[in-house]
Amino acid sequence: GADASVDGRGAVRDLVADGVDASKRRCRRLCSGFVEELRCMRLVLRRLGLADGAGLVTRKGRVAMEVDAGDELLIAELLFDGTFSALDAPGTAALASCFIASEMERPASTAAANPQLPADLATALQRLRDAAKRIAGVLGDARLGALDGGEAYAALFSPHLMLVVHAWTSGADFAAVCQVEPGLFEGTIVRVMKRLDELLQELVGAAKVMGNEPLAETLEAARKAMHRDIVFSASLYTLEDAG
């Protein structure tokens, strides 16, 4: 009986030892994967100019860190390559809406998904798509993204809200704005504007980190143009609660 007991304890120890060894092997594999992913991420940051060769964050990297409500890599590119700076206040808001549009339901019609844009907005949209494909290429080279030429990544940023936002920030009344894209519900438009306001506020901060005061003023003007009428009126529920 004693021998059986000893054999039993030995078997348990062997099982525990095997489990510990297996856990150590899994940890080593996970750590190795994390290290490799970190190395790839550092490579991306360097190639995009967000970090230098020593791994220190650059000014462009600090600008990207200001952005949380949109794709910070692509936004940093568009801030530094002059795409936002080339636009007036309504234009900057319209371009920024492409980052909010990725959260919204896409329009069913092809015409709504590919609106006829004025020349300045069409140019800005093309520059956004070109920059998105460049970033996707960098991510793909670092094995952090799909090697599809950047098409899938660029497609995340839909222009279907651009004309709606441009009309509103240009002073159109809410009824007219609703007619720009009849497929959008009024509540959706209000939510878009509120989310866009958050992004524009971050872009103002990013432009200031860049030291680009004229762009910061343009973006702030876009925010002010949005803050009017029904879109930013107090909620009826809030008013009732307050009463």
One Martini backbone bead per residue (centre of mass of N, CA, C, O) as a GRO file, in nm:
protein
  243
    1GLY     BB    1   0.055   0.063  -0.020
    2ALA     BB    2   0.299   0.252   0.001
    3ASP     BB    3   0.398   0.220  -0.288
    4ALA     BB    4   0.143   0.331  -0.422
    5SER     BB    5   0.157   0.608  -0.292
    6VAL     BB    6   0.428   0.689  -0.410
    7ASP     BB    7   0.350   0.650  -0.708
    8GLY     BB    8   0.122   0.860  -0.702
    9ARG     BB    9   0.292   1.108  -0.628
   10GLY     BB   10   0.481   1.085  -0.871
   11ALA     BB   11   0.263   1.122  -1.088
   12VAL     BB   12   0.177   1.402  -1.001
   13ARG     BB   13   0.450   1.539  -1.036
   14ASP     BB   14   0.472   1.479  -1.338
   15LEU     BB   15   0.220   1.630  -1.424
   16VAL     BB   16   0.301   1.905  -1.315
   17ALA     BB   17   0.566   1.929  -1.470
   18ASP     BB   18   0.439   1.910  -1.749
   19GLY     BB   19   0.257   2.160  -1.714
   20VAL     BB   20   0.482   2.363  -1.665
   21ASP     BB   21   0.635   2.317  -1.929
   22ALA     BB   22   0.398   2.390  -2.115
   23SER     BB   23   0.362   2.679  -2.008
   24LYS     BB   24   0.646   2.777  -2.081
   25ARG     BB   25   0.620   2.732  -2.383
   26ARG     BB   26   0.381   2.920  -2.428
   27CYS     BB   27   0.514   3.176  -2.320
   28ARG     BB   28   0.746   3.181  -2.523
   29ARG     BB   29   0.567   3.205  -2.772
   30LEU     BB   30   0.420   3.464  -2.689
   31CYS     BB   31   0.669   3.642  -2.648
   32SER     BB   32   0.776   3.610  -2.932
   33GLY     BB   33   0.526   3.737  -3.067
   34PHE     BB   34   0.538   4.011  -2.924
   35VAL     BB   35   0.822   4.093  -3.015
   36GLU     BB   36   0.762   4.084  -3.318
   37GLU     BB   37   0.529   4.289  -3.316
   38LEU     BB   38   0.693   4.521  -3.196
   39ARG     BB   39   0.900   4.537  -3.421
   40CYS     BB   40   0.693   4.603  -3.645
   41MET     BB   41   0.577   4.861  -3.516
   42ARG     BB   42   0.843   5.018  -3.513
   43LEU     BB   43   0.882   5.015  -3.816
   44VAL     BB   44   0.628   5.175  -3.887
   45LEU     BB   45   0.692   5.431  -3.725
   46ARG     BB   46   0.949   5.498  -3.883
   47ARG     BB   47   0.834   5.501  -4.178
   48LEU     BB   48   0.612   5.732  -4.084
   49GLY     BB   49   0.761   5.936  -3.872
   50LEU     BB   50   0.683   5.872  -3.549
   51ALA     BB   51   0.981   5.764  -3.534
   52ASP     BB   52   1.300   5.716  -3.469
   53GLY     BB   53   1.589   5.531  -3.468
   54ALA     BB   54   1.570   5.539  -3.133
   55GLY     BB   55   1.244   5.541  -3.063
   56LEU     BB   56   1.153   5.828  -3.075
   57VAL     BB   57   0.923   6.062  -3.060
   58THR     BB   58   0.788   6.262  -3.280
   59ARG     BB   59   0.601   6.515  -3.380
   60LYS     BB   60   0.417   6.336  -3.546
   61GLY     BB   61   0.359   6.143  -3.311
   62ARG     BB   62   0.229   6.357  -3.124
   63VAL     BB   63  -0.002   6.417  -3.313
   64ALA     BB   64  -0.125   6.130  -3.321
   65MET     BB   65  -0.182   6.130  -3.003
   66GLU     BB   66  -0.432   6.339  -3.027
   67VAL     BB   67  -0.581   6.093  -3.164
   68ASP     BB   68  -0.907   5.898  -3.113
   69ALA     BB   69  -1.165   5.948  -3.330
   70GLY     BB   70  -0.946   5.835  -3.534
   71ASP     BB   71  -0.713   5.769  -3.770
   72GLU     BB   72  -0.395   5.852  -3.678
   73LEU     BB   73  -0.217   5.784  -3.921
   74LEU     BB   74  -0.378   5.928  -4.147
   75ILE     BB   75  -0.412   6.206  -4.017
   76ALA     BB   76  -0.114   6.274  -3.995
   77GLU     BB   77  -0.061   6.275  -4.296
   78LEU     BB   78  -0.275   6.505  -4.369
   79LEU     BB   79  -0.143   6.721  -4.192
   80PHE     BB   80   0.158   6.707  -4.322
   81ASP     BB   81   0.073   6.719  -4.648
   82GLY     BB   82  -0.170   6.957  -4.667
   83THR     BB   83  -0.469   6.873  -4.699
   84PHE     BB   84  -0.610   7.042  -4.479
   85SER     BB   85  -0.476   7.326  -4.549
   86ALA     BB   86  -0.629   7.345  -4.843
   87LEU     BB   87  -0.881   7.402  -4.671
   88ASP     BB   88  -1.163   7.499  -4.557
   89ALA     BB   89  -1.373   7.467  -4.307
   90PRO     BB   90  -1.584   7.281  -4.451
   91GLY     BB   91  -1.366   7.094  -4.574
   92THR     BB   92  -1.247   6.977  -4.314
   93ALA     BB   93  -1.510   6.851  -4.215
   94ALA     BB   94  -1.563   6.671  -4.460
   95LEU     BB   95  -1.305   6.505  -4.441
   96ALA     BB   96  -1.344   6.407  -4.144
   97SER     BB   97  -1.606   6.235  -4.206
   98CYS     BB   98  -1.457   5.978  -4.315
   99PHE     BB   99  -1.392   5.874  -4.017
  100ILE     BB  100  -1.692   5.848  -3.924
  101ALA     BB  101  -1.816   5.666  -4.152
  102SER     BB  102  -1.697   5.389  -4.049
  103GLU     BB  103  -1.938   5.375  -3.818
  104MET     BB  104  -2.143   5.372  -4.038
  105GLU     BB  105  -2.388   5.312  -4.240
  106ARG     BB  106  -2.403   5.223  -4.553
  107PRO     BB  107  -2.506   5.298  -4.846
  108ALA     BB  108  -2.689   5.140  -5.096
  109SER     BB  109  -2.612   5.339  -5.302
  110THR     BB  110  -2.375   5.434  -5.530
  111ALA     BB  111  -2.419   5.742  -5.533
  112ALA     BB  112  -2.388   5.784  -5.223
  113ALA     BB  113  -2.096   5.647  -5.206
  114ASN     BB  114  -2.038   5.846  -5.482
  115PRO     BB  115  -2.014   6.153  -5.479
  116GLN     BB  116  -2.042   6.470  -5.617
  117LEU     BB  117  -1.762   6.659  -5.601
  118PRO     BB  118  -1.590   6.908  -5.553
  119ALA     BB  119  -1.270   6.967  -5.634
  120ASP     BB  120  -1.146   6.997  -5.345
  121LEU     BB  121  -1.272   6.732  -5.230
  122ALA     BB  122  -1.172   6.533  -5.443
  123THR     BB  123  -0.873   6.580  -5.387
  124ALA     BB  124  -0.874   6.507  -5.087
  125LEU     BB  125  -0.981   6.218  -5.122
  126GLN     BB  126  -0.748   6.115  -5.298
  127ARG     BB  127  -0.529   6.168  -5.085
  128LEU     BB  128  -0.641   5.980  -4.877
  129ARG     BB  129  -0.624   5.719  -5.046
  130ASP     BB  130  -0.322   5.731  -5.101
  131ALA     BB  131  -0.231   5.731  -4.805
  132ALA     BB  132  -0.368   5.465  -4.726
  133LYS     BB  133  -0.199   5.289  -4.921
  134ARG     BB  134   0.074   5.351  -4.800
  135ILE     BB  135   0.015   5.247  -4.517
  136ALA     BB  136  -0.067   4.961  -4.602
  137GLY     BB  137   0.212   4.892  -4.717
  138VAL     BB  138   0.367   4.915  -4.452
  139LEU     BB  139   0.198   4.705  -4.296
  140GLY     BB  140   0.249   4.471  -4.492
  141ASP     BB  141   0.562   4.464  -4.474
  142ALA     BB  142   0.519   4.416  -4.144
  143ARG     BB  143   0.282   4.206  -4.102
  144LEU     BB  144   0.001   4.408  -4.026
  145GLY     BB  145  -0.128   4.348  -4.314
  146ALA     BB  146  -0.269   4.348  -4.609
  147LEU     BB  147  -0.179   4.236  -4.951
  148ASP     BB  148  -0.395   4.462  -5.148
  149GLY     BB  149  -0.298   4.771  -5.202
  150GLY     BB  150  -0.512   4.916  -4.987
  151GLU     BB  151  -0.819   4.887  -5.048
  152ALA     BB  152  -0.952   4.812  -4.775
  153TYR     BB  153  -0.849   5.052  -4.612
  154ALA     BB  154  -0.957   5.284  -4.794
  155ALA     BB  155  -1.266   5.184  -4.772
  156LEU     BB  156  -1.320   5.286  -4.474
  157PHE     BB  157  -1.332   5.586  -4.615
  158SER     BB  158  -1.618   5.745  -4.651
  159PRO     BB  159  -1.791   6.007  -4.856
  160HIS     BB  160  -2.115   6.014  -4.779
  161LEU     BB  161  -2.086   6.283  -4.570
  162MET     BB  162  -1.957   6.536  -4.704
  163LEU     BB  163  -2.204   6.706  -4.810
  164VAL     BB  164  -2.354   6.731  -4.547
  165VAL     BB  165  -2.131   6.875  -4.386
  166HIS     BB  166  -2.078   7.106  -4.582
  167ALA     BB  167  -2.358   7.230  -4.570
  168TRP     BB  168  -2.373   7.287  -4.265
  169THR     BB  169  -2.093   7.455  -4.246
  170SER     BB  170  -2.220   7.665  -4.472
  171GLY     BB  171  -2.543   7.722  -4.351
  172ALA     BB  172  -2.746   7.522  -4.380
  173ASP     BB  173  -3.033   7.394  -4.321
  174PHE     BB  174  -3.165   7.106  -4.203
  175ALA     BB  175  -3.360   7.043  -4.435
  176ALA     BB  176  -3.146   7.067  -4.659
  177VAL     BB  177  -2.950   6.852  -4.553
  178CYS     BB  178  -3.154   6.610  -4.573
  179GLN     BB  179  -3.155   6.633  -4.900
  180VAL     BB  180  -2.868   6.547  -4.975
  181GLU     BB  181  -2.934   6.265  -4.795
  182PRO     BB  182  -3.223   6.088  -4.781
  183GLY     BB  183  -3.107   5.812  -4.639
  184LEU     BB  184  -3.081   5.986  -4.388
  185PHE     BB  185  -3.134   6.024  -4.075
  186GLU     BB  186  -3.166   6.270  -3.854
  187GLY     BB  187  -3.024   6.126  -3.616
  188THR     BB  188  -2.768   6.057  -3.773
  189ILE     BB  189  -2.674   6.344  -3.827
  190VAL     BB  190  -2.642   6.427  -3.535
  191ARG     BB  191  -2.433   6.209  -3.458
  192VAL     BB  192  -2.220   6.292  -3.659
  193MET     BB  193  -2.170   6.580  -3.553
  194LYS     BB  194  -2.082   6.498  -3.267
  195ARG     BB  195  -1.844   6.318  -3.351
  196LEU     BB  196  -1.703   6.536  -3.523
  197ASP     BB  197  -1.647   6.733  -3.295
  198GLU     BB  198  -1.443   6.556  -3.149
  199LEU     BB  199  -1.238   6.541  -3.381
  200LEU     BB  200  -1.192   6.845  -3.425
  201GLN     BB  201  -1.079   6.896  -3.145
  202GLU     BB  202  -0.830   6.716  -3.191
  203LEU     BB  203  -0.722   6.868  -3.443
  204VAL     BB  204  -0.662   7.128  -3.305
  205GLY     BB  205  -0.448   7.008  -3.116
  206ALA     BB  206  -0.265   6.896  -3.341
  207ALA     BB  207  -0.202   7.166  -3.482
  208LYS     BB  208  -0.063   7.289  -3.231
  209VAL     BB  209   0.165   7.081  -3.212
  210MET     BB  210   0.275   7.162  -3.497
  211GLY     BB  211   0.239   7.494  -3.524
  212ASN     BB  212  -0.053   7.535  -3.685
  213GLU     BB  213  -0.253   7.796  -3.649
  214PRO     BB  214  -0.422   7.828  -3.908
  215LEU     BB  215  -0.544   7.542  -3.891
  216ALA     BB  216  -0.666   7.566  -3.611
  217GLU     BB  217  -0.861   7.796  -3.693
  218THR     BB  218  -1.014   7.643  -3.912
  219LEU     BB  219  -1.114   7.410  -3.730
  220GLU     BB  220  -1.263   7.596  -3.529
  221ALA     BB  221  -1.456   7.712  -3.739
  222ALA     BB  222  -1.594   7.444  -3.798
  223ARG     BB  223  -1.708   7.401  -3.517
  224LYS     BB  224  -1.877   7.661  -3.501
  225ALA     BB  225  -2.055   7.593  -3.755
  226MET     BB  226  -2.195   7.343  -3.608
  227HIS     BB  227  -2.299   7.525  -3.356
  228ARG     BB  228  -2.633   7.477  -3.430
  229ASP     BB  229  -2.932   7.436  -3.372
  230ILE     BB  230  -3.050   7.112  -3.350
  231VAL     BB  231  -2.774   6.960  -3.326
  232PHE     BB  232  -2.696   7.148  -3.040
  233SER     BB  233  -2.932   7.103  -2.878
  234ALA     BB  234  -3.103   7.039  -2.619
  235SER     BB  235  -3.241   6.791  -2.472
  236LEU     BB  236  -3.554   6.713  -2.377
  237TYR     BB  237  -3.474   6.517  -2.153
  238THR     BB  238  -3.284   6.709  -2.008
  239LEU     BB  239  -3.492   6.928  -1.950
  240GLU     BB  240  -3.683   6.750  -1.784
  241ASP     BB  241  -3.477   6.665  -1.568
  242ALA     BB  242  -3.409   6.955  -1.474
  243GLY     BB  243  -3.720   7.008  -1.394
   0.00000   0.00000   0.00000
